XYZ file of C-alpha atoms in Angstrom:
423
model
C 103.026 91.304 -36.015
C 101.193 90.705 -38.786
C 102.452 92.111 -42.438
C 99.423 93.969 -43.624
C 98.370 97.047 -41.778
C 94.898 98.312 -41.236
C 93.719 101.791 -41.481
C 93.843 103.994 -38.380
C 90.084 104.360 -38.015
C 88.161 104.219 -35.386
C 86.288 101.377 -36.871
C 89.576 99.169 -36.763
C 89.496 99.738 -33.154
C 86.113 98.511 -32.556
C 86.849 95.738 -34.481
C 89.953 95.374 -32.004
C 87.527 95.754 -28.880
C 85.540 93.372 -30.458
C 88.084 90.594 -30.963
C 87.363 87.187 -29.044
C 90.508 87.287 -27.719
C 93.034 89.368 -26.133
C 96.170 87.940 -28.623
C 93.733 88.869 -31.827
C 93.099 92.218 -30.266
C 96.344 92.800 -29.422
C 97.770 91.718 -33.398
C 94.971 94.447 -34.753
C 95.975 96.892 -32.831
C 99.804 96.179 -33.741
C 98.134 96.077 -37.417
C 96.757 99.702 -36.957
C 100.286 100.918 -35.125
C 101.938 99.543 -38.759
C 99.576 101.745 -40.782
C 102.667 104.394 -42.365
C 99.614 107.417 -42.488
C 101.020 110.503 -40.583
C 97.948 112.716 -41.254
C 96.193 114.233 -37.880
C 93.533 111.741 -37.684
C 95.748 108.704 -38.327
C 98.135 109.865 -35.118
C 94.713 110.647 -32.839
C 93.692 107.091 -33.642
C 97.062 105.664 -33.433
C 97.486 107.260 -30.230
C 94.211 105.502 -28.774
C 95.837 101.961 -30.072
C 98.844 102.536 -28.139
C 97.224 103.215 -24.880
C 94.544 100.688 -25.610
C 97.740 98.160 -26.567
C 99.336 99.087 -23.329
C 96.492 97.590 -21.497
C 95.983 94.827 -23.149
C 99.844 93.902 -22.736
C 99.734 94.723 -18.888
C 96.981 92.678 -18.422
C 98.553 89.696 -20.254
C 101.614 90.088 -17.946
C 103.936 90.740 -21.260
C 106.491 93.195 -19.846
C 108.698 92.146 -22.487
C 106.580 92.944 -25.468
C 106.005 96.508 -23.861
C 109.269 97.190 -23.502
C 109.856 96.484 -27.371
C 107.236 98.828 -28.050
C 108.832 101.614 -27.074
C 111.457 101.014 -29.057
C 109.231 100.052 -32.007
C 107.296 103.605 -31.555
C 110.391 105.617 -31.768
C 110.049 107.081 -35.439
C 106.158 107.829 -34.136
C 107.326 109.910 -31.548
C 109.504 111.842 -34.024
C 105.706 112.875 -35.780
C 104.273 114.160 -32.627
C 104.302 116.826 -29.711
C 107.112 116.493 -27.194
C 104.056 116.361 -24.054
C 102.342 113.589 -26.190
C 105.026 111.212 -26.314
C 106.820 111.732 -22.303
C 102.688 110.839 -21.602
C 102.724 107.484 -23.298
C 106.510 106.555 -22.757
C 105.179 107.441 -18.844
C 101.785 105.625 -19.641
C 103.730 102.091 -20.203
C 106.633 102.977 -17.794
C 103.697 102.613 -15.576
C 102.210 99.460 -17.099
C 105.121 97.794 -16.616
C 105.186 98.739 -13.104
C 102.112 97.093 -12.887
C 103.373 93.606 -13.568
C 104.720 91.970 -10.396
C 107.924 91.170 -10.652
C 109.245 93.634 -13.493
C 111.637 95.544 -11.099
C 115.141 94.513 -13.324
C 113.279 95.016 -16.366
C 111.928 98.492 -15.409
C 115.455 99.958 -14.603
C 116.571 98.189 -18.102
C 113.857 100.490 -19.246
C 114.519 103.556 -18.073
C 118.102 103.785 -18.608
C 117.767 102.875 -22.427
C 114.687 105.783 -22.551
C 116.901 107.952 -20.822
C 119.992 106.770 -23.417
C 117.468 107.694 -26.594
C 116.387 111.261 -24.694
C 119.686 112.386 -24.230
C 120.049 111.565 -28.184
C 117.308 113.474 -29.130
C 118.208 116.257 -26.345
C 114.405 115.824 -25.036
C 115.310 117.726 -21.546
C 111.444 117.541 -19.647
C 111.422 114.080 -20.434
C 114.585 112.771 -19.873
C 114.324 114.716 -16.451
C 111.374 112.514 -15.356
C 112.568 109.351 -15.947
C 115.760 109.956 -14.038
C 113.600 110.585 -11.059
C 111.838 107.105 -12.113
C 115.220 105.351 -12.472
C 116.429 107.074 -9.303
C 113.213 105.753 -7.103
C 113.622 101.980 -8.945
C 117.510 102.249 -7.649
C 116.431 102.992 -4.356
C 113.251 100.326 -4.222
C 116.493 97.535 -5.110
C 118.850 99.240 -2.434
C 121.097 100.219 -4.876
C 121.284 103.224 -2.562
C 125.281 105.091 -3.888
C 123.933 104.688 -7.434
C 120.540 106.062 -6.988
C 122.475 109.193 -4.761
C 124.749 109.713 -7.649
C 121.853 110.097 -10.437
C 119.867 112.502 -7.861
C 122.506 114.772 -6.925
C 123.201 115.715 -10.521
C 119.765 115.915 -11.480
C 118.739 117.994 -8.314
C 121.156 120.511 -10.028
C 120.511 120.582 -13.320
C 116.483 121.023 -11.902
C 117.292 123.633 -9.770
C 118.899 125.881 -12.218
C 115.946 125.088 -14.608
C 113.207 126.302 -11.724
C 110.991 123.180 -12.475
C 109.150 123.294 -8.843
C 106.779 120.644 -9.071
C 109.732 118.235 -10.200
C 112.018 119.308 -7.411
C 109.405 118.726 -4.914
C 109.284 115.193 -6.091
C 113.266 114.847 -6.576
C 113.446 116.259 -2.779
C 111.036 113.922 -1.708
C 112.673 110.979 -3.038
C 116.171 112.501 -1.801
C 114.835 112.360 1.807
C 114.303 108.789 1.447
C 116.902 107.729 0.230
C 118.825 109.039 3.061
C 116.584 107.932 5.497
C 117.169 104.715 3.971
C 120.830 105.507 4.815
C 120.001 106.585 8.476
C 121.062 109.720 7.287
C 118.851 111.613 9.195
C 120.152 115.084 9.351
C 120.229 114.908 5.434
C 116.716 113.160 5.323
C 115.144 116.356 7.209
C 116.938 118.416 5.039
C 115.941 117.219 1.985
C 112.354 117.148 2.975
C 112.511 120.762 4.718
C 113.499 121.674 0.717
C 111.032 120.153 -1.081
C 108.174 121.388 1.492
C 109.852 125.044 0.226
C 109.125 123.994 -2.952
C 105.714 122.965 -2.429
C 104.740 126.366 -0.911
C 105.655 128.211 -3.389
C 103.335 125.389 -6.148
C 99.912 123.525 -6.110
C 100.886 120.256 -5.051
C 98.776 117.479 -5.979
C 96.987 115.718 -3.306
C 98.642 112.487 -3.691
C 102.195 114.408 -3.716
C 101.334 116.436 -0.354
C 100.102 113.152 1.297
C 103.450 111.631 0.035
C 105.114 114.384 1.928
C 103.311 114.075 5.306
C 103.787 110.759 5.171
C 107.381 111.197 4.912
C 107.317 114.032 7.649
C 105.668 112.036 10.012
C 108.499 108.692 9.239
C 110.912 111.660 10.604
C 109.046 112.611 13.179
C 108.819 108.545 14.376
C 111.993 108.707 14.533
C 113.279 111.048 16.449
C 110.279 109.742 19.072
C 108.242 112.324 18.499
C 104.616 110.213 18.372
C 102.346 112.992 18.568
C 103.702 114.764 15.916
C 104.298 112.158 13.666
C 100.480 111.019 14.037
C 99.494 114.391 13.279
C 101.204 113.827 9.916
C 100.450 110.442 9.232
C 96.977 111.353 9.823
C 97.286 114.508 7.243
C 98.759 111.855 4.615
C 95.807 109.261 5.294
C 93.206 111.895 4.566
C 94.552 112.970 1.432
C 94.831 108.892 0.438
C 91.886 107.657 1.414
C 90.358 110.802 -0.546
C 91.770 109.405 -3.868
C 91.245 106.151 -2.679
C 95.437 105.376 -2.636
C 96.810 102.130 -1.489
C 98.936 104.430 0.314
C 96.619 104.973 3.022
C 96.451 101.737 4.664
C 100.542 102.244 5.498
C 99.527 105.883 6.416
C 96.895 104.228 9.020
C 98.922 101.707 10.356
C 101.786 104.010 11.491
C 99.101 106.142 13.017
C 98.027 103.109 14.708
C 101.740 102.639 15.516
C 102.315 106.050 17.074
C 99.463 104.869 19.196
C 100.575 102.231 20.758
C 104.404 103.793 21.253
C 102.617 106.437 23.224
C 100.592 103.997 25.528
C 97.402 105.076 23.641
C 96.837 101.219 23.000
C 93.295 101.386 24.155
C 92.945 103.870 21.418
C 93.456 101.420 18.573
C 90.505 99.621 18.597
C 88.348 102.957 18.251
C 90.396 104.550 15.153
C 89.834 100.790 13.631
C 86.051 100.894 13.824
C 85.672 104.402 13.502
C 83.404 104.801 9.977
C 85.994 106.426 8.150
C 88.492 103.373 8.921
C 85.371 101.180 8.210
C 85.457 97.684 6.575
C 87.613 99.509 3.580
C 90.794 98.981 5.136
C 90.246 96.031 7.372
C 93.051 93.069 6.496
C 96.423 91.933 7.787
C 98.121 95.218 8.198
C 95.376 96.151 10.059
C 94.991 93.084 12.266
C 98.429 93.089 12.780
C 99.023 96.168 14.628
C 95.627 95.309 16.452
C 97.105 92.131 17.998
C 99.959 94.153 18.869
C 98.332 96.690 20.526
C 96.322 93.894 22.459
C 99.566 92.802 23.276
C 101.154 95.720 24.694
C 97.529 96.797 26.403
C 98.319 92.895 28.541
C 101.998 93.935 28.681
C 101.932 90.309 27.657
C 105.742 89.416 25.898
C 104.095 85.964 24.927
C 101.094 87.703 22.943
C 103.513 90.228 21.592
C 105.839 87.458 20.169
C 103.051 85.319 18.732
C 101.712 88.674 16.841
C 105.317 89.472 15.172
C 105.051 85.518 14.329
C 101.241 85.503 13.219
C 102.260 88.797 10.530
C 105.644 88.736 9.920
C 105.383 90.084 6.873
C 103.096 93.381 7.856
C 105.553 93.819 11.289
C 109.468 92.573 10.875
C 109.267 93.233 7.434
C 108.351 96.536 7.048
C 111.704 98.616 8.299
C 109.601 101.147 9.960
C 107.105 98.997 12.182
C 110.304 96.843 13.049
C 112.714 99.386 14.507
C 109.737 101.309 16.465
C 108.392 97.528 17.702
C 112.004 96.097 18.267
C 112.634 99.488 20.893
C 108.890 98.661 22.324
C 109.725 95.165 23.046
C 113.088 95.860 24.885
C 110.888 98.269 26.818
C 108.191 95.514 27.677
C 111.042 92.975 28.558
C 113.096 95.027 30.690
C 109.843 96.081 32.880
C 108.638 92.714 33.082
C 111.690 91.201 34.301
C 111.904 93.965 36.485
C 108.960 93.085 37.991
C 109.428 89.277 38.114
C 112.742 89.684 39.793
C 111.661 91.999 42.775
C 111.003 89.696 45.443
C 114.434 87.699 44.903
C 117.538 87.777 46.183
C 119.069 85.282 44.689
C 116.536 82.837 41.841
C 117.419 80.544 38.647
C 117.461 81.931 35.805
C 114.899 79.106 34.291
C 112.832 79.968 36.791
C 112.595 83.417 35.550
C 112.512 81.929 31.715
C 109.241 80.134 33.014
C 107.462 82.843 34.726
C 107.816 84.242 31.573
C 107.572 82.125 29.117
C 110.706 82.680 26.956
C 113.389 80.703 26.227
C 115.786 80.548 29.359
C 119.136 81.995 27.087
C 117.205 84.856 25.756
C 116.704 85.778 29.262
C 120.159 85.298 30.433
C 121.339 86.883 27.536
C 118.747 90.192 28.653
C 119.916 89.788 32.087
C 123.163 90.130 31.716
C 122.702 93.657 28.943
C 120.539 95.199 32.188
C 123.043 94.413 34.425
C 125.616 96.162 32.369
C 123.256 99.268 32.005
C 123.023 99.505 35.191
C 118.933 99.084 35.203
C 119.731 96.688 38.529
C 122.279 95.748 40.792
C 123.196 92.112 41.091
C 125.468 89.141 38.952
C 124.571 86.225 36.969
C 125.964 82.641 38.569
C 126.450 80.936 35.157
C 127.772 77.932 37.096
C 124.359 77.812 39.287
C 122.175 79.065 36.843
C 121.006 81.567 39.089
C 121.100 85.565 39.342
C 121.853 87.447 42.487
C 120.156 90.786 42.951
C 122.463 92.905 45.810
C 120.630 95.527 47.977
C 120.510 98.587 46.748
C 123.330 100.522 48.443
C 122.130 102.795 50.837
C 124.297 106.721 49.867
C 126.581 107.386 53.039
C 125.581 111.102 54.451
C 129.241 111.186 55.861
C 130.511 112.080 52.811
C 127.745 114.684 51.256
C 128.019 116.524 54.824
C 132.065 116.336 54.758
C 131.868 117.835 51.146
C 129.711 120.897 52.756
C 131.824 121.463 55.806
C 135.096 121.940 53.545
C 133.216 124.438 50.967
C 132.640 126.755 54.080
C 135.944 126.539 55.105
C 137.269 127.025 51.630
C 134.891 130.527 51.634
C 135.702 131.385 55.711
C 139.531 131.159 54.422
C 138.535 133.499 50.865
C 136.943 136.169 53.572
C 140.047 136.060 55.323
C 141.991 136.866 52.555
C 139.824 139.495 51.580
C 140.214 141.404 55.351
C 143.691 140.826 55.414
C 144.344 142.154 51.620
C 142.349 145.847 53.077
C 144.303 145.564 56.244
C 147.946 145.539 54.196
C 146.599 148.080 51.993
């Protein structure tokens, strides 16, 4: 930073808008942020530089420089309204969310902002950014920590009646635990902040976060058609405010889809005009080759999709554990169905007819075997797998079981006549 200051005018920031550069507009505006003037006008302008500084730094990628600024803009904070300074300590909290790769630096952040609230007891504030720090804890699985913060702040929220905070603090409570596979505690959580909400105007973007969180739940427990319901709620109110959100909220409805056997479906909600060419892209693409795939009953297709977009299907949690359970489901019925005329076959026979490696099958084999989905054994030593008969139920034993529950009430009418008789 430069020594001399400038005066907070708006002509010193056009001359900062002006600058041929973003490191000379970015020293003005530091210049105009040194400026020691506290009247009215000086604080307007010098609020203006600050969010206009912001920018500039975000854009640069200098996540370190914003952080010092907060620290730097301390004793300014101390000359204006409480709401004024949580919305710019918020406005570059969320700058420097905007940098990739900032995660470490943002919890850094947030705990020394919540240190220097708690020293200047500035409650609404410090409040927020504890739900921040809490959803930056969870986002780098530092799940016990991030449970810790919440459950004391949940408290201290509740006994303050701050509705449109617990809704979000109740949200983010739910997914933690689902995170956890908590679910009992997930639903719970979520069944409180939708309490909350009713009783508030929820934003949009809050009341699609909710949905979409409903209709994760919902997944979960296998309940499809609900959960589209709600994904399809949540992708309405994102695509309205044009959220990234709502290309995750349309590819778990095109998920729900294809775990109902709707795969046919898919194709339609993709070129439906509301879907349009806004959201086409991998995410998309990928649960269109795997609805393709599923639509063939093909296992080959289906592995070549979760190799083609790894990242948009094993490495999203949610898409994983719904498509892991889907392709069991495939495998089982198509070995089912490949193994029907045998008695007795090699296993890398099977592995062929397939097309999967000849241990994977074995290994599948062998788990059906043990569930009981059909009767037979694997020969490891002949490589083969022998399917027995099904054994035909003896009727001897269903009719024996009959004949002795009409003796047993012939003999209880006996006793019965004879009881009257002695009496």
């Amino acid at each position: 930073m430069s020594s001399s200051y400038l005066p907070a005018t708006t002509d010193s920031l056009a001359q900062a808008s002006d600058a041929t550069t973003p490191s000379d507009a970015i020293s003005i505006l530091y210049r105009i942020l040194d400026n020691p003037s506290s009247a009215s006008e000086a604080l307007r302008i010098k609020e203006q530089a600050i969010s206009n500084l912001s920018d500039l730094l975000r854009q640069e990628n200098r996540a370190e420089e914003l952080k010092n600024l907060l620290t730097q803009l301390r004793p300014f904070f101390s000359l204006i309204p409480k709401a004024k300074t949580a919305k710019i300590v918020r406005g570059i909290i969320d700058a420097v969310a905007k940098i990739p790769g900032t995660s470490d630096l943002q919890v850094t952040l947030c705990k020394d902002i919540v240190e220097w609230t708690r020293k200047e007891k500035r409650t609404f504030l410090r409040q927020r950014i504890e739900a921040r720090l809490a959803a930056l804890l969870m986002e780098n699985k530092e799940y016990s920590e991030a449970l810790t913060l919440l459950s004391g702040l949940i408290k201290e929220v509740r006994r303050l009646d701050d509705k449109l905070l617990l809704v979000e603090i109740d949200l983010l409570e739910s997914k933690l635990h689902f995170s956890l596979r908590n679910l009992p505690k997930a639903k719970a959580a979520l069944t409180a902040a939708r309490t909350a909400a009713n009783a508030i105007y929820v934003p949009p973007a809050q009341q699609g976060s909710i949905d979409l969180q409903s209709g994760i739940l919902h997944a979960e427990e296998k309940d499809y058609k609900t959960a589209y319901s709600y994904f399809y709620e949540a992708f309405e109110a994102f695509n309205a405010l044009e959220d990234p959100q709502a290309i995750y909220s349309l590819k778990y409805m095109l998920l729900c889809k294809i775990m109902v056997n709707q795969s046919d479906d898919v194709a339609g909600i993709i070129s439906s005009p509301k879907v349009g060419l806004q959201y086409q892209g991998p995410e998309v693409d990928a649960m269109k080759a795997v609805a393709d795939a599923h639509s063939k009953r093909s296992l080959k297709l289906f592995e070549t999709a979760l190799r083609n977009f790894k990242a948009q299907l094993d490495e999203d949690p949610i898409v994983h554990r719904h498509l892991s359970s889907l392709y069991d489901t495939l495998l089982e019925q198509n070995l089912c169905r490949l193994i029907e005329p045998f008695s007795r076959v090699e296993i890398a026979h099977i592995a062929e007819l397939i097309e999967l490696p000849g241990d994977h099958v074995e290994k599948k084999l062998s788990q059906m075997i043990l569930d009981k989905k059909f009767a037979g054994t694997l020969d490891q030593g002949a490589g083969c797998l022998i399917i027995f008969e099904d054994p035909k139920p003896d009727a001897i034993y269903p009719a024996t079981l009959e004949t002795v529950s009409n003796m047993g009430k012939v003999v209880d009418s006996l006793f019965v006549r004879s009881s009257r008789i002695i009496a």
